[in-house]
XYZ file of C-alpha atoms in Angstrom:
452
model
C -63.360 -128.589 -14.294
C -59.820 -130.168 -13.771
C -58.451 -130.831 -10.103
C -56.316 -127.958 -11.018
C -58.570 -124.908 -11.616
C -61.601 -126.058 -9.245
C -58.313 -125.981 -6.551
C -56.927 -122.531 -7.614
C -60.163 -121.380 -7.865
C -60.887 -122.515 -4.436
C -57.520 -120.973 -2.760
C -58.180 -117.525 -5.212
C -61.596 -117.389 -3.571
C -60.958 -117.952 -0.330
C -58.107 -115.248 0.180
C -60.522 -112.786 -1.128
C -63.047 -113.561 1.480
C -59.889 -113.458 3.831
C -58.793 -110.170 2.546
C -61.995 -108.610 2.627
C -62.236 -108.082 6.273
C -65.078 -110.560 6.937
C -64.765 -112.840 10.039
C -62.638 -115.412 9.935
C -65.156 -118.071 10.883
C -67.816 -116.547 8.407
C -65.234 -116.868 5.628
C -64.107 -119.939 5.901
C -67.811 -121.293 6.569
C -68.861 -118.771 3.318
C -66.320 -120.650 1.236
C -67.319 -124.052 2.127
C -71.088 -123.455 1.540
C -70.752 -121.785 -1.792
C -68.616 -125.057 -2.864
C -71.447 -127.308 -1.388
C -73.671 -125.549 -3.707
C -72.201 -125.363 -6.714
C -69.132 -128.443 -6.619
C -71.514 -131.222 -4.680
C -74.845 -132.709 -4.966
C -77.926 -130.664 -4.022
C -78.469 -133.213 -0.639
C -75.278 -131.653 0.587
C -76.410 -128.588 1.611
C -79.338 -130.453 3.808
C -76.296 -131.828 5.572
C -74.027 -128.530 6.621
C -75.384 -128.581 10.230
C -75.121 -132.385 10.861
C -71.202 -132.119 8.956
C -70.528 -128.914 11.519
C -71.683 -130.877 14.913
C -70.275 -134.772 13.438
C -66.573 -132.777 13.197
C -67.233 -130.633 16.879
C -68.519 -133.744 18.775
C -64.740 -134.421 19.967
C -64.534 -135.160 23.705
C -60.746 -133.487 23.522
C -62.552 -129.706 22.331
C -64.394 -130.174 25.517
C -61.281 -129.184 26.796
C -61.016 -125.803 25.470
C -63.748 -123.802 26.778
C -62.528 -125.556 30.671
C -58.923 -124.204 29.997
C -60.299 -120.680 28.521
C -61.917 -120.542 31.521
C -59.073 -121.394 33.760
C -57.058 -119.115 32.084
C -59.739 -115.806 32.268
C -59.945 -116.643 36.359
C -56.086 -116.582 36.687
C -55.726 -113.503 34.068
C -57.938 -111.320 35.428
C -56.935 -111.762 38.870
C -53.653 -110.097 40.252
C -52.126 -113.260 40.139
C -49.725 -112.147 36.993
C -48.451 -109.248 39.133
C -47.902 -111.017 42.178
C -46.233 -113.697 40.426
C -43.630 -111.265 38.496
C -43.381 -109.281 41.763
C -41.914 -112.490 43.337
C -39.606 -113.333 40.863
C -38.337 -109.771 40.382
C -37.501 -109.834 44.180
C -35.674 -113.649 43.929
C -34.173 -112.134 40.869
C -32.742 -109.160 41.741
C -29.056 -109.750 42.085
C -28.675 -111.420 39.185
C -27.208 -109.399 35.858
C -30.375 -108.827 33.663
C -32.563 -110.553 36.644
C -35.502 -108.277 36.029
C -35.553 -109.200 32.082
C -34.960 -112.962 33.293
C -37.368 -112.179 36.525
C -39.951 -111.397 33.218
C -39.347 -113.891 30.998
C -39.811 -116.785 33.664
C -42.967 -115.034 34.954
C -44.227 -114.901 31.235
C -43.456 -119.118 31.185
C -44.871 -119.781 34.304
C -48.188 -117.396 33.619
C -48.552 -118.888 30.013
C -48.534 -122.688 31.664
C -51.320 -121.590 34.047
C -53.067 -119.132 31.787
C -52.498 -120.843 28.508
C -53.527 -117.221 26.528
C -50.539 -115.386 24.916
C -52.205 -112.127 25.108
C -53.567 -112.962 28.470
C -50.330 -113.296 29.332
C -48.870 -110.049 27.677
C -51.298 -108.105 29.319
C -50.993 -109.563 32.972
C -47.112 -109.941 33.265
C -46.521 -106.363 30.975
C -48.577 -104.331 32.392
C -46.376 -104.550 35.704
C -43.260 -105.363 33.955
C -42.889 -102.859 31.351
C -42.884 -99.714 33.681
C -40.879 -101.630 36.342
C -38.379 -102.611 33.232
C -38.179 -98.951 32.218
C -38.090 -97.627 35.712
C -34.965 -99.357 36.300
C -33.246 -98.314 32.793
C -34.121 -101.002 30.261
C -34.974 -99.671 26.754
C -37.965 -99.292 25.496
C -37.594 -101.565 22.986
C -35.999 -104.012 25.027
C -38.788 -104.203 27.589
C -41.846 -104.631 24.875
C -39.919 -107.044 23.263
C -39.201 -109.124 26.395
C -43.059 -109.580 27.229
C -44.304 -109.943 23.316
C -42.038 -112.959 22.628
C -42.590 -114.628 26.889
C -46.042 -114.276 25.921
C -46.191 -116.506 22.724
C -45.250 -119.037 25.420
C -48.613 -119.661 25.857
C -49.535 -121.748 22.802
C -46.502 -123.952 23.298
C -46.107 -125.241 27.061
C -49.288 -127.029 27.975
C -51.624 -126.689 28.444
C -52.283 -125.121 25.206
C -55.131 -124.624 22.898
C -53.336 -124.793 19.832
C -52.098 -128.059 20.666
C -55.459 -129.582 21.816
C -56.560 -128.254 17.962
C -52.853 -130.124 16.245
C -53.793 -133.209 17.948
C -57.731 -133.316 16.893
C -56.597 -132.378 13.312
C -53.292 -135.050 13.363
C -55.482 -137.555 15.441
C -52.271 -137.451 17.418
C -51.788 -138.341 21.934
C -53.115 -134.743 23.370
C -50.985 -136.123 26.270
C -47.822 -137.006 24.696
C -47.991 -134.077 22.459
C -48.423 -131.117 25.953
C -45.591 -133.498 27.161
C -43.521 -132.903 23.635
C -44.003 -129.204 24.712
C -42.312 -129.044 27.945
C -38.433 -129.575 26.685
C -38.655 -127.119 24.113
C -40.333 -124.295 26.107
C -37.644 -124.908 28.534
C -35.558 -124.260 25.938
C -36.926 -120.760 24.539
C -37.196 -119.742 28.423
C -33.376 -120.540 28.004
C -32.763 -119.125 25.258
C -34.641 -115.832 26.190
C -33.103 -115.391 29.574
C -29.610 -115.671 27.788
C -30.264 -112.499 25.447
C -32.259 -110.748 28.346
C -28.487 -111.141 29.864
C -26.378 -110.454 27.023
C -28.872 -107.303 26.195
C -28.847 -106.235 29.517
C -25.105 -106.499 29.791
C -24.777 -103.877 26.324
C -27.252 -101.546 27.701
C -25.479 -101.620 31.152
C -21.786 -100.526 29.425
C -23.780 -97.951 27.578
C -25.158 -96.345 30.348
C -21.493 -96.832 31.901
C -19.917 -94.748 29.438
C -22.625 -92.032 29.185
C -21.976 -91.281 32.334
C -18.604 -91.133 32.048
C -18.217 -89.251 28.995
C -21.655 -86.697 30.295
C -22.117 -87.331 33.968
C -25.789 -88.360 33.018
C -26.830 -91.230 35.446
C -29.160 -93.832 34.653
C -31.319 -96.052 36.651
C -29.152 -99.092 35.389
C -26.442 -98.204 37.212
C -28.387 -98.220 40.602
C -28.705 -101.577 42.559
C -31.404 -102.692 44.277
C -31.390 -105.377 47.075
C -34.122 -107.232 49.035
C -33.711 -109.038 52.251
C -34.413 -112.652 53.179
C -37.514 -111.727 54.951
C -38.691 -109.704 51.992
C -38.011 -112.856 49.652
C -40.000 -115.163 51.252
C -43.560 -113.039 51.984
C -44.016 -112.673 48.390
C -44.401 -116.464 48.090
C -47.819 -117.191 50.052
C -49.826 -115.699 46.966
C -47.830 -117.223 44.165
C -46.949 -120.787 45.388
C -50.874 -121.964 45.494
C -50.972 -120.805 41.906
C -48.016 -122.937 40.865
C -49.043 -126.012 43.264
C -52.038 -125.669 40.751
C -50.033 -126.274 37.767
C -47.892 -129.030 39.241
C -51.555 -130.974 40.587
C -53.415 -130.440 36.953
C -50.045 -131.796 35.050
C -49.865 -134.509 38.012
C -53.617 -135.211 37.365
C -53.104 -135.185 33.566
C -49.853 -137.466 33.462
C -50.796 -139.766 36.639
C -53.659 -141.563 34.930
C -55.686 -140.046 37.223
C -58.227 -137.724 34.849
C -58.719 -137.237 31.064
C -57.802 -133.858 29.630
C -61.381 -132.658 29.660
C -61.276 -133.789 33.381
C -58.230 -132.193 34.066
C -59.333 -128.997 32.217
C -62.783 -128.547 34.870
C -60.534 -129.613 37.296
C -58.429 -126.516 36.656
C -60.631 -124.004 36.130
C -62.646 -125.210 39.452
C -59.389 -124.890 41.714
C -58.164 -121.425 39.449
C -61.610 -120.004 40.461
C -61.069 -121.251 43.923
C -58.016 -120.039 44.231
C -59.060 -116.261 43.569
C -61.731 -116.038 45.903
C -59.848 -117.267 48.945
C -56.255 -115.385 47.970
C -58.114 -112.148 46.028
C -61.841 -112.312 47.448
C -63.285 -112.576 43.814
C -66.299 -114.538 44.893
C -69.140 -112.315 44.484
C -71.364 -112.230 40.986
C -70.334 -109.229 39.762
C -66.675 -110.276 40.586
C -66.808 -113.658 38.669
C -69.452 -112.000 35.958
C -66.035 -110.508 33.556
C -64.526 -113.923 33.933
C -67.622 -115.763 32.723
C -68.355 -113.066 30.019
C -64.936 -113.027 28.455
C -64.794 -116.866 29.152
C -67.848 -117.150 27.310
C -66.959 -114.586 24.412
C -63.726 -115.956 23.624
C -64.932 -120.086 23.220
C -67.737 -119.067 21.308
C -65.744 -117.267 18.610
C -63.289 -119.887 19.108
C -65.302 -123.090 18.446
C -67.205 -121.129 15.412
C -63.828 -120.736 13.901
C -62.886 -124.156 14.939
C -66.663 -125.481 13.147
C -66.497 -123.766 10.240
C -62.600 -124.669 9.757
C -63.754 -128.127 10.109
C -66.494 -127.415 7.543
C -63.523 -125.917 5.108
C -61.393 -129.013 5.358
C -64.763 -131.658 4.774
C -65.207 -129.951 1.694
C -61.997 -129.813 0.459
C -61.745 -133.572 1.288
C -64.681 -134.091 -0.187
C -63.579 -132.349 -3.527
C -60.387 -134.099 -2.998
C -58.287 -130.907 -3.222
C -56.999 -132.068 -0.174
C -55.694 -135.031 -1.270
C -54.510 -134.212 -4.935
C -52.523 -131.400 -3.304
C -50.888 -133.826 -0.417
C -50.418 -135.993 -4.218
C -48.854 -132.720 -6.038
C -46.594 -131.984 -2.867
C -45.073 -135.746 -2.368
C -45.147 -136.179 -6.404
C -42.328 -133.435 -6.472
C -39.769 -135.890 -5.035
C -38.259 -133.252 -2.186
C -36.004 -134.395 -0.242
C -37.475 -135.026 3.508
C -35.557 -131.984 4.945
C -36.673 -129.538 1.849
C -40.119 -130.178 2.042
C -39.937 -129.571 5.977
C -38.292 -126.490 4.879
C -40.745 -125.611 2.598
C -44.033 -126.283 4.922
C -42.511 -124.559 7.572
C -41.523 -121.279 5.139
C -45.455 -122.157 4.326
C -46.674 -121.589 7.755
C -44.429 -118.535 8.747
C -46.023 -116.906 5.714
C -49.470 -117.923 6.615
C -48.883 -116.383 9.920
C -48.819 -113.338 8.566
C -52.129 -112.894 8.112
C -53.895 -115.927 10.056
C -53.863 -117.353 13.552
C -52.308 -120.369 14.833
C -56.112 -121.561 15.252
C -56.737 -121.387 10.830
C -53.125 -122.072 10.446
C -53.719 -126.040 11.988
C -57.087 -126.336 10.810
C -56.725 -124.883 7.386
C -53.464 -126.812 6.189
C -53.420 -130.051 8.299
C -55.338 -132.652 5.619
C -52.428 -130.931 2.881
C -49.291 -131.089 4.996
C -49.262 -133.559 7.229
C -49.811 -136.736 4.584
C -46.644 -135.886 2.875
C -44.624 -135.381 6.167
C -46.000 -138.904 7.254
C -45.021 -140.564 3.781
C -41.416 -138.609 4.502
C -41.210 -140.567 8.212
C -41.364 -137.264 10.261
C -43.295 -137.906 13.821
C -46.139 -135.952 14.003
C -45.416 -135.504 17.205
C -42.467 -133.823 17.010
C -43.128 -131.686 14.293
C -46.223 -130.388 15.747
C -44.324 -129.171 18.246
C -41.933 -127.122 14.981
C -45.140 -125.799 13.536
C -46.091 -124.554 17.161
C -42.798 -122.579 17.585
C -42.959 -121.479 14.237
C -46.793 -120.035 14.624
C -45.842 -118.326 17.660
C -42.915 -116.491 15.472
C -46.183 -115.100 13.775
C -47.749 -113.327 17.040
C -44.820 -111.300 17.343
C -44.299 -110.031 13.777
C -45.450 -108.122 11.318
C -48.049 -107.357 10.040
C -50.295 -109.215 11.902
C -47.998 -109.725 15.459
C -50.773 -110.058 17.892
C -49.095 -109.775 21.084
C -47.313 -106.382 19.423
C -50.839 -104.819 19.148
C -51.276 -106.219 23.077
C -48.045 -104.417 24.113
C -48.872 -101.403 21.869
C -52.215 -101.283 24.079
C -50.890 -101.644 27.401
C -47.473 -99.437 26.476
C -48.708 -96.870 24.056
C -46.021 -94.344 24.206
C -43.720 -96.847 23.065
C -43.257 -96.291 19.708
C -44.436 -99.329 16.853
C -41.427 -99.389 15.600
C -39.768 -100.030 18.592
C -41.475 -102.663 20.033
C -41.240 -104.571 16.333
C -36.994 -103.921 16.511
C -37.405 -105.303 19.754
C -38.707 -108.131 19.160
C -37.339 -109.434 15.884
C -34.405 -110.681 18.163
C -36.332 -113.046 19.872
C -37.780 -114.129 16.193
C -34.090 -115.141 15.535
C -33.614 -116.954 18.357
C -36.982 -119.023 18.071
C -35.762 -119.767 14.824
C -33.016 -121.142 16.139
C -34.829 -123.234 18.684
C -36.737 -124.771 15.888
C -33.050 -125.951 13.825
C -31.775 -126.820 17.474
C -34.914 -129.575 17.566
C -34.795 -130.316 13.970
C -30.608 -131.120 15.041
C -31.824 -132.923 18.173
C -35.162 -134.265 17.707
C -35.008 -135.833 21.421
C -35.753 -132.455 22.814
C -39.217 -132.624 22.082
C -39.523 -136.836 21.963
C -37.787 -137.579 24.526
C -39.704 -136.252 27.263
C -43.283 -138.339 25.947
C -41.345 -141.584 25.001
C -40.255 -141.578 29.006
C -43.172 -140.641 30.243
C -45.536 -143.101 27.925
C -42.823 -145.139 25.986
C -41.973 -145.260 22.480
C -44.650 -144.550 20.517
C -46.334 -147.694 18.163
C -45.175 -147.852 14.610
C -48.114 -148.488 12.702
């Protein structure tokens, strides 16, 4: 069979075990075995299990069941609410300060948390109402949590990254650092709009009730005193002393990012029992349970992704499509274009977790040969993957809000959104325009990076 066909037919067979509804993990692993059987010699087959654990046995996937777990003892605390309630009280003279008071939250919850739904449903579920209490659209306020929330897979720490930088054999630490700038950026970028929105809805409301008399919440102001500021911080600053200490920890030399991982989740579950008295079993059994739930599904995906890409390396479908790709003679800048158009179409259907796994040994070859730091453009495909958790048809975090909102109308929350697509979008030329966004930050931090 030519390189050709035995790769089409791999591809054709894979999206109909995709398609089909089975398991992600248990269609990826079903593709890989029936390839071992029929594509490579009989011994092959002996050798799935000692393949599965050889790709797993990665100190830096340590990491991810330690930050899962850090991130189920701060999500299913009331940490999320206390933490919006805080900045919706600092926020609150500001035009648009509850949409901003949200968006920060969402940053600040996804850093800690590191979950975009986890983060969806914690900040939301407080937000939304309070949002719609005071006036904003529906629309307006589903969209505002759905696109904070992908946040969480792009300022560190993140799984998604830990995942890029096992398959790119990149820094994990210069590659969270590569995060930082550019989620400052979409936390920019979002507050701006949650103005600018704000600022249309506001004039609306002004001239409804001009034209009917019909008052809206918008047009009510609400003010909190000094004193009122400053006893909402006592449960929220230990949370983000957290964040600063594991990033200090992390960055410092002082711990790996396995060590800095346990570190976080011991202090996270710390932190809950003293500030929220979740110390008893039955407290800390949900946390372990979902904790436990969510990194075993994870790492089978993860193993049986890992599985996928030995065999197609193996085959050398792989490499003879990386051959195909650079062959065609694109221009740097097209073929970026056309990897990237690759992934936001992939993210239709497939996590950020398959995404990485799945397309990495294809991809990233010809964007080396082009010159483009890995690095950097991890940090593209990142922003581009999170466009995928907020639209259709897949859109995650649109099912999460649908969940914790469900008189909000689909169609609503997707028109709502679609804004903040744009404007991630537009993050992504802004760091293809200024690269030192997310480069500049590492090569401080750790210096220029070696050329090899």
């Amino acid at each position: 069979m030519s390189m050709l066909a035995l790769g089409s037919l791999f591809g054709v067979v894979t999206l109909i075990l995709m398609f089909s509804g089975m398991p992600i993990a248990f269609a990826l692993g079903s593709v890989a075995v029936l390839f071992m059987a029929f594509f490579m010699p009989a011994s092959a087959l002996d050798t799935v299990t000692q393949n599965v654990y050889e790709e797993m046995a990665s100190i830096t996937l340590l990491s991810i069941p330690l930050f899962i777990l850090k991130g189920g003892a701060i999500g299913k605390s009331r940490a999320g609410q206390d933490l919006y309630a805080a900045l919706h009280v600092w926020m609150g003279r500001v035009p648009g300060g509850l949409g901003i008071a949200n968006v920060f939250a969402c940053a600040l919850f996804a850093a800690m948390a590191g979950s975009s739904p986890a983060t969806c449903s914690a900040i939301g579920s407080a937000g939304i109402p309070e949002m719609r209490k005071r006036g904003y659209s529906p629309g307006f306020a589903a969209g505002i949590i759905a696109a904070g929330g992908t946040l969480g897979i792009l300022l560190p720490p993140s799984i998604t990254m830990i995942l890029y930088a096992v398959a790119a054999e990149q820094s994990l630490g210069r590659l969270f650092l590569a995060g930082i700038m550019p989620g400052v950026l979409l936390v920019a970028l979002f507050a701006a709009y949650a103005v600018v929105r704000y600022l249309q809805e506001f004039k609306q409301a002004e001239r409804a009730f001009k034209t009917t008399g019909v008052d809206s919440p918008l047009l009510s102001t609400q003010t909190f005193s000094v004193r009122q500021k400053f006893e909402m911080l006592p449960r929220v600053v230990p949370f983000v002393l957290l964040l600063i200490g594991v990033m200090v920890a992390l960055y410092g030399g002082f711990a790996t990012p396995s060590e800095t991982a346990g570190l976080g989740a011991v202090l996270a579950l710390a932190l809950i029992a003293v500030i929220y008295g979740v110390w008893r079993p039955k407290d800390l059994a949900p946390i372990l349970g979902s904790t436990l739930k969510e990194s075993t599904m994870l790492m089978f995906i993860i193993g049986m992704s890992l599985l996928f890409s030995y065999v197609m390396s193996y085959l050398h479908i792989s490499q003879a499509a990386a051959e195909w790709i650079v062959g065609m003679q694109l221009s740097k800048w097209v073929l970026l274009a056309t990897i990237l158009l690759l992934v936001i179409v992939l993210g239709f259907f497939l996590p950020p977790v398959s995404i990485i796994l799945m397309t990495a040994p294809i991809i990233l070859p010809p964007l080396k040969a082009a010159g483009f730091d890995l690095i950097w453009f991890g940090i593209l495909m990142t922003i581009v993957m999170e466009t995928g958790l907020i639209h259709p048809p897949v859109g995650l975090n649109i099912f999460v809000i649908k969940n914790i909102a469900p008189d909000i109308p689909l169609n609503k929350i997707i028109w709502g959104v679609l804004p903040f697509v744009v404007l991630m979008l537009f993050a992504v030329l802004l760091i293809c325009i200024f690269p030192g966004i997310a480069t500049g930050l590492p090569d401080l931090v750790m210096g220029a990076p070696r050329v090899h």
